[in-house]
Amino acid sequence: EVQLVESGGGLVQPGRSLRLSCAASGFRFADYAMHWVRQAPGKGLEWVSGINWDSSRKVYADSVKGRFTISRDNAEKTLYLQMNSLRADDTAFYYCAKDKNLYDLDYMDVWGKGTTVTVSS
Amino acid sequence: DIQMTQSPSSVAASVGDRVTIACRASQDLKNWLAWYQQKPGEAPNLLIYGASSLQRGVPSRFSGSGFGTDFTLTITNLQPEDFATYYCQQANSFPLTFGQGTRLEIK
């Protein structure tokens, strides 16, 4: 079974850092691009970042560029999101998602259950 | 950034009805568009990609159409499990962007 399990969320003060992890199983993780998508409470979906299969391409939403860093460990089948200088408007449910296509960054066909990040003093 | 605008923001319908949701892009996407369904408390689920290709496992009552800047998701013969929020997403250029969502409610 294809599965993504996020972890690392929690309550953090503004300006501090947090690292999210996403453990993948049931598919050839190293072949697929991966994404982070977030959803603020009661709001819509916001794409945060994506990384291609070999980490040669990393792309970010303008709202997180320069503060967040996406990375992956293909040997460990794990995706990461390092979040620095966190702000109140980063409060959201964070989803890890697998790209549908080999090597590309476009559509998200498998999603984790998500992890909650709350930024508050 | 490409702006995605969905209409309507919400729609009420009955079981068995046909519903159409529109999505307009601020730039030409060609066919780089997807549709997702999200139920309360759950992660989104990919329904349609490439504007009109049905994702494996998705019922055939879901269909997508459009090219360029105007796209449509159609659900025929609405079932109780279809009442959810639907999002379009463009994959033509970065950053990837979603529409604001359309909530499909039971009439």
Short mmCIF file of C-alpha atoms in Angstrom, two decimals:
data_model
loop_
_atom_site.label_atom_id
_atom_site.label_comp_id
_atom_site.label_asym_id
_atom_site.label_seq_id
_atom_site.Cartn_x
_atom_site.Cartn_y
_atom_site.Cartn_z
CA GLU A 1 0.00 0.00 0.00
CA VAL A 2 1.29 3.44 -0.95
CA GLN A 3 1.55 5.51 2.21
CA LEU A 4 2.88 8.86 3.39
CA VAL A 5 3.14 9.66 7.09
CA GLU A 6 3.99 13.17 8.26
CA SER A 7 5.49 14.03 11.62
CA GLY A 8 7.19 16.90 13.39
CA GLY A 9 4.34 19.34 13.74
CA GLY A 10 3.50 21.13 16.94
CA LEU A 11 3.24 24.45 18.74
CA VAL A 12 6.13 26.85 18.17
CA GLN A 13 6.77 30.49 19.00
CA PRO A 14 7.04 33.11 16.25
CA GLY A 15 10.55 33.36 14.88
CA ARG A 16 11.48 29.83 15.86
CA SER A 17 12.11 26.79 13.66
CA LEU A 18 10.50 23.43 13.06
CA ARG A 19 11.33 20.50 10.79
CA LEU A 20 8.62 18.35 9.28
CA SER A 21 9.27 14.82 8.04
CA CYS A 22 7.32 12.60 5.70
CA ALA A 23 8.03 8.87 5.64
CA ALA A 24 7.11 7.13 2.40
CA SER A 25 6.37 3.48 1.76
CA GLY A 26 4.81 1.27 -0.89
CA PHE A 27 6.38 2.90 -3.95
CA ARG A 28 9.80 3.72 -5.45
CA PHE A 29 10.30 6.96 -3.54
CA ALA A 30 13.49 7.84 -5.42
CA ASP A 31 11.63 7.98 -8.75
CA TYR A 32 9.05 10.58 -7.85
CA ALA A 33 8.94 14.28 -7.18
CA MET A 34 7.37 15.27 -3.88
CA HIS A 35 5.44 18.25 -2.54
CA TRP A 36 4.38 20.02 0.62
CA VAL A 37 0.91 21.58 0.65
CA ARG A 38 -0.68 23.40 3.57
CA GLN A 39 -4.15 24.40 4.64
CA ALA A 40 -4.80 27.10 7.19
CA PRO A 41 -7.75 26.49 9.53
CA GLY A 42 -10.99 26.80 7.57
CA LYS A 43 -9.15 27.89 4.42
CA GLY A 44 -8.21 26.45 1.06
CA LEU A 45 -5.16 24.58 -0.15
CA GLU A 46 -1.82 26.35 -0.63
CA TRP A 47 1.09 24.67 -2.38
CA VAL A 48 4.24 25.30 -0.35
CA SER A 49 7.17 23.58 -2.04
CA GLY A 50 8.24 20.82 -4.39
CA ILE A 51 11.40 18.82 -5.03
CA ASN A 52 12.23 16.60 -7.97
CA TRP A 53 13.50 13.05 -7.73
CA ASP A 54 17.20 13.79 -7.39
CA SER A 55 16.91 17.08 -5.49
CA SER A 56 18.32 19.05 -8.44
CA ARG A 57 15.18 21.18 -8.57
CA LYS A 58 13.53 22.77 -5.55
CA VAL A 59 10.71 25.26 -5.92
CA TYR A 60 8.83 27.34 -3.37
CA ALA A 61 5.78 29.50 -2.93
CA ASP A 62 6.62 33.18 -2.61
CA SER A 63 5.19 33.18 0.92
CA VAL A 64 7.89 30.79 2.19
CA LYS A 65 10.82 31.47 -0.10
CA GLY A 66 13.97 32.20 1.91
CA ARG A 67 12.48 30.78 5.13
CA PHE A 68 11.58 27.18 4.25
CA THR A 69 13.87 24.52 2.76
CA ILE A 70 12.69 21.29 1.21
CA SER A 71 14.96 18.25 1.08
CA ARG A 72 14.79 14.50 0.72
CA ASP A 73 16.73 11.38 1.60
CA ASN A 74 16.03 8.76 -1.02
CA ALA A 75 17.88 6.05 0.89
CA GLU A 76 15.66 6.67 3.92
CA LYS A 77 12.54 7.31 1.77
CA THR A 78 11.89 10.50 3.67
CA LEU A 79 10.90 14.03 2.66
CA TYR A 80 11.65 17.02 4.87
CA LEU A 81 10.56 20.61 5.26
CA GLN A 82 12.80 22.84 7.36
CA MET A 83 10.78 25.84 8.45
CA ASN A 84 12.67 28.83 9.86
CA SER A 85 11.54 32.28 10.99
CA LEU A 86 8.03 30.98 11.51
CA ARG A 87 5.17 33.45 11.52
CA ALA A 88 1.59 33.29 12.76
CA ASP A 89 0.35 32.99 9.18
CA ASP A 90 2.33 29.76 8.77
CA THR A 91 -0.18 28.13 11.13
CA ALA A 92 -1.76 25.35 9.09
CA PHE A 93 -2.20 21.68 8.49
CA TYR A 94 0.79 20.52 6.42
CA TYR A 95 0.40 17.71 3.91
CA CYS A 96 3.11 15.73 2.19
CA ALA A 97 2.13 14.61 -1.31
CA LYS A 98 3.62 12.38 -3.98
CA ASP A 99 3.73 13.60 -7.57
CA LYS A 100 1.75 11.53 -10.01
CA ASN A 101 4.41 11.43 -12.71
CA LEU A 102 7.91 10.08 -12.76
CA TYR A 103 10.47 12.85 -12.33
CA ASP A 104 8.03 15.75 -12.82
CA LEU A 105 6.47 18.32 -10.52
CA ASP A 106 2.84 18.73 -11.48
CA TYR A 107 -0.05 16.73 -9.98
CA MET A 108 -0.36 15.19 -6.53
CA ASP A 109 -1.85 11.69 -6.51
CA VAL A 110 -1.07 10.42 -3.02
CA TRP A 111 -1.37 12.49 0.14
CA GLY A 112 -0.48 11.92 3.75
CA LYS A 113 -2.91 12.57 6.57
CA GLY A 114 -1.01 15.74 7.50
CA THR A 115 0.52 17.29 10.58
CA THR A 116 -0.52 20.46 12.40
CA VAL A 117 1.79 23.43 12.83
CA THR A 118 0.69 26.19 15.19
CA VAL A 119 2.78 29.35 15.47
CA SER A 120 1.85 31.30 18.56
CA SER A 121 3.44 32.94 21.56
CA ASP B 1 1.91 33.92 -10.30
CA ILE B 2 -1.09 32.35 -12.03
CA GLN B 3 -4.36 33.13 -10.29
CA MET B 4 -7.06 30.45 -10.29
CA THR B 5 -10.67 31.51 -9.80
CA GLN B 6 -13.43 28.98 -9.19
CA SER B 7 -17.15 29.53 -9.52
CA PRO B 8 -19.42 29.21 -7.78
CA SER B 9 -17.90 29.32 -4.28
CA SER B 10 -20.65 27.03 -3.10
CA VAL B 11 -23.49 25.13 -4.71
CA ALA B 12 -26.38 23.11 -3.35
CA ALA B 13 -27.64 20.07 -5.21
CA SER B 14 -29.58 16.86 -4.70
CA VAL B 15 -28.63 13.23 -5.10
CA GLY B 16 -28.97 12.33 -8.77
CA ASP B 17 -28.35 15.88 -10.01
CA ARG B 18 -25.71 17.03 -12.48
CA VAL B 19 -23.33 19.72 -11.22
CA THR B 20 -20.77 21.83 -13.05
CA ILE B 21 -17.92 23.73 -11.40
CA ALA B 22 -15.87 26.25 -13.35
CA CYS B 23 -12.22 27.24 -12.98
CA ARG B 24 -10.60 30.15 -14.76
CA ALA B 25 -6.87 30.80 -14.96
CA SER B 26 -5.22 34.20 -15.30
CA GLN B 27 -2.86 32.79 -17.96
CA ASP B 28 -2.90 30.09 -20.60
CA LEU B 29 -2.43 26.69 -18.96
CA LYS B 30 -2.85 24.63 -22.12
CA ASN B 31 -4.16 21.48 -20.39
CA TRP B 32 -2.04 21.64 -17.24
CA LEU B 33 -4.92 21.48 -14.81
CA ALA B 34 -6.09 19.10 -12.08
CA TRP B 35 -9.18 18.73 -9.93
CA TYR B 36 -9.20 17.50 -6.33
CA GLN B 37 -11.95 16.51 -3.92
CA GLN B 38 -11.59 17.11 -0.20
CA LYS B 39 -13.97 15.85 2.46
CA PRO B 40 -13.97 17.33 5.99
CA GLY B 41 -11.08 16.04 8.08
CA GLU B 42 -9.48 14.26 5.13
CA ALA B 43 -6.63 14.90 2.72
CA PRO B 44 -7.45 15.95 -0.84
CA ASN B 45 -7.97 13.28 -3.48
CA LEU B 46 -6.91 13.66 -7.11
CA LEU B 47 -9.86 13.26 -9.48
CA ILE B 48 -8.78 14.66 -12.84
CA TYR B 49 -5.39 15.57 -14.32
CA GLY B 50 -4.37 16.97 -17.67
CA ALA B 51 -7.72 18.80 -17.66
CA SER B 52 -9.71 15.73 -18.73
CA SER B 53 -7.94 12.50 -17.74
CA LEU B 54 -9.69 10.51 -15.05
CA GLN B 55 -7.43 9.38 -12.21
CA ARG B 56 -7.42 5.61 -11.66
CA GLY B 57 -10.12 4.51 -9.26
CA VAL B 58 -12.26 7.64 -9.65
CA PRO B 59 -15.85 6.96 -10.72
CA SER B 60 -16.74 7.79 -14.32
CA ARG B 61 -19.48 10.20 -13.20
CA PHE B 62 -16.63 12.70 -12.76
CA SER B 63 -15.35 14.39 -15.90
CA GLY B 64 -13.22 17.36 -16.78
CA SER B 65 -12.98 19.57 -19.82
CA GLY B 66 -11.38 22.76 -21.05
CA PHE B 67 -8.15 24.12 -22.46
CA GLY B 68 -6.24 27.35 -22.13
CA THR B 69 -7.85 29.46 -19.41
CA ASP B 70 -11.34 28.00 -18.90
CA PHE B 71 -11.98 24.60 -17.38
CA THR B 72 -14.95 22.66 -16.03
CA LEU B 73 -15.51 19.79 -13.63
CA THR B 74 -18.80 17.98 -14.16
CA ILE B 75 -20.33 15.47 -11.81
CA THR B 76 -23.32 13.55 -13.13
CA ASN B 77 -25.76 11.49 -11.06
CA LEU B 78 -24.55 12.96 -7.76
CA GLN B 79 -24.03 10.45 -4.99
CA PRO B 80 -24.11 11.12 -1.23
CA GLU B 81 -20.34 10.65 -1.00
CA ASP B 82 -19.75 13.43 -3.56
CA PHE B 83 -20.74 16.23 -1.20
CA ALA B 84 -17.37 17.80 -0.47
CA THR B 85 -15.15 20.71 -1.46
CA TYR B 86 -13.52 20.73 -4.88
CA TYR B 87 -10.32 22.51 -5.90
CA CYS B 88 -8.68 23.13 -9.24
CA GLN B 89 -4.89 23.37 -9.45
CA GLN B 90 -2.67 24.61 -12.25
CA ALA B 91 0.56 22.82 -13.10
CA ASN B 92 1.69 25.01 -15.97
CA SER B 93 4.22 27.04 -14.02
CA PHE B 94 5.66 27.61 -10.58
CA PRO B 95 4.47 28.38 -8.05
CA LEU B 96 1.73 25.79 -8.43
CA THR B 97 -1.55 27.38 -7.40
CA PHE B 98 -5.01 26.21 -6.35
CA GLY B 99 -8.40 27.76 -6.78
CA GLN B 100 -10.19 28.93 -3.65
CA GLY B 101 -12.47 25.90 -3.61
CA THR B 102 -16.11 25.14 -4.34
CA ARG B 103 -18.22 23.64 -1.60
CA LEU B 104 -20.85 21.20 -2.86
CA GLU B 105 -23.66 20.91 -0.35
CA ILE B 106 -26.77 18.81 -0.10
CA LYS B 107 -29.97 20.66 -1.04
#
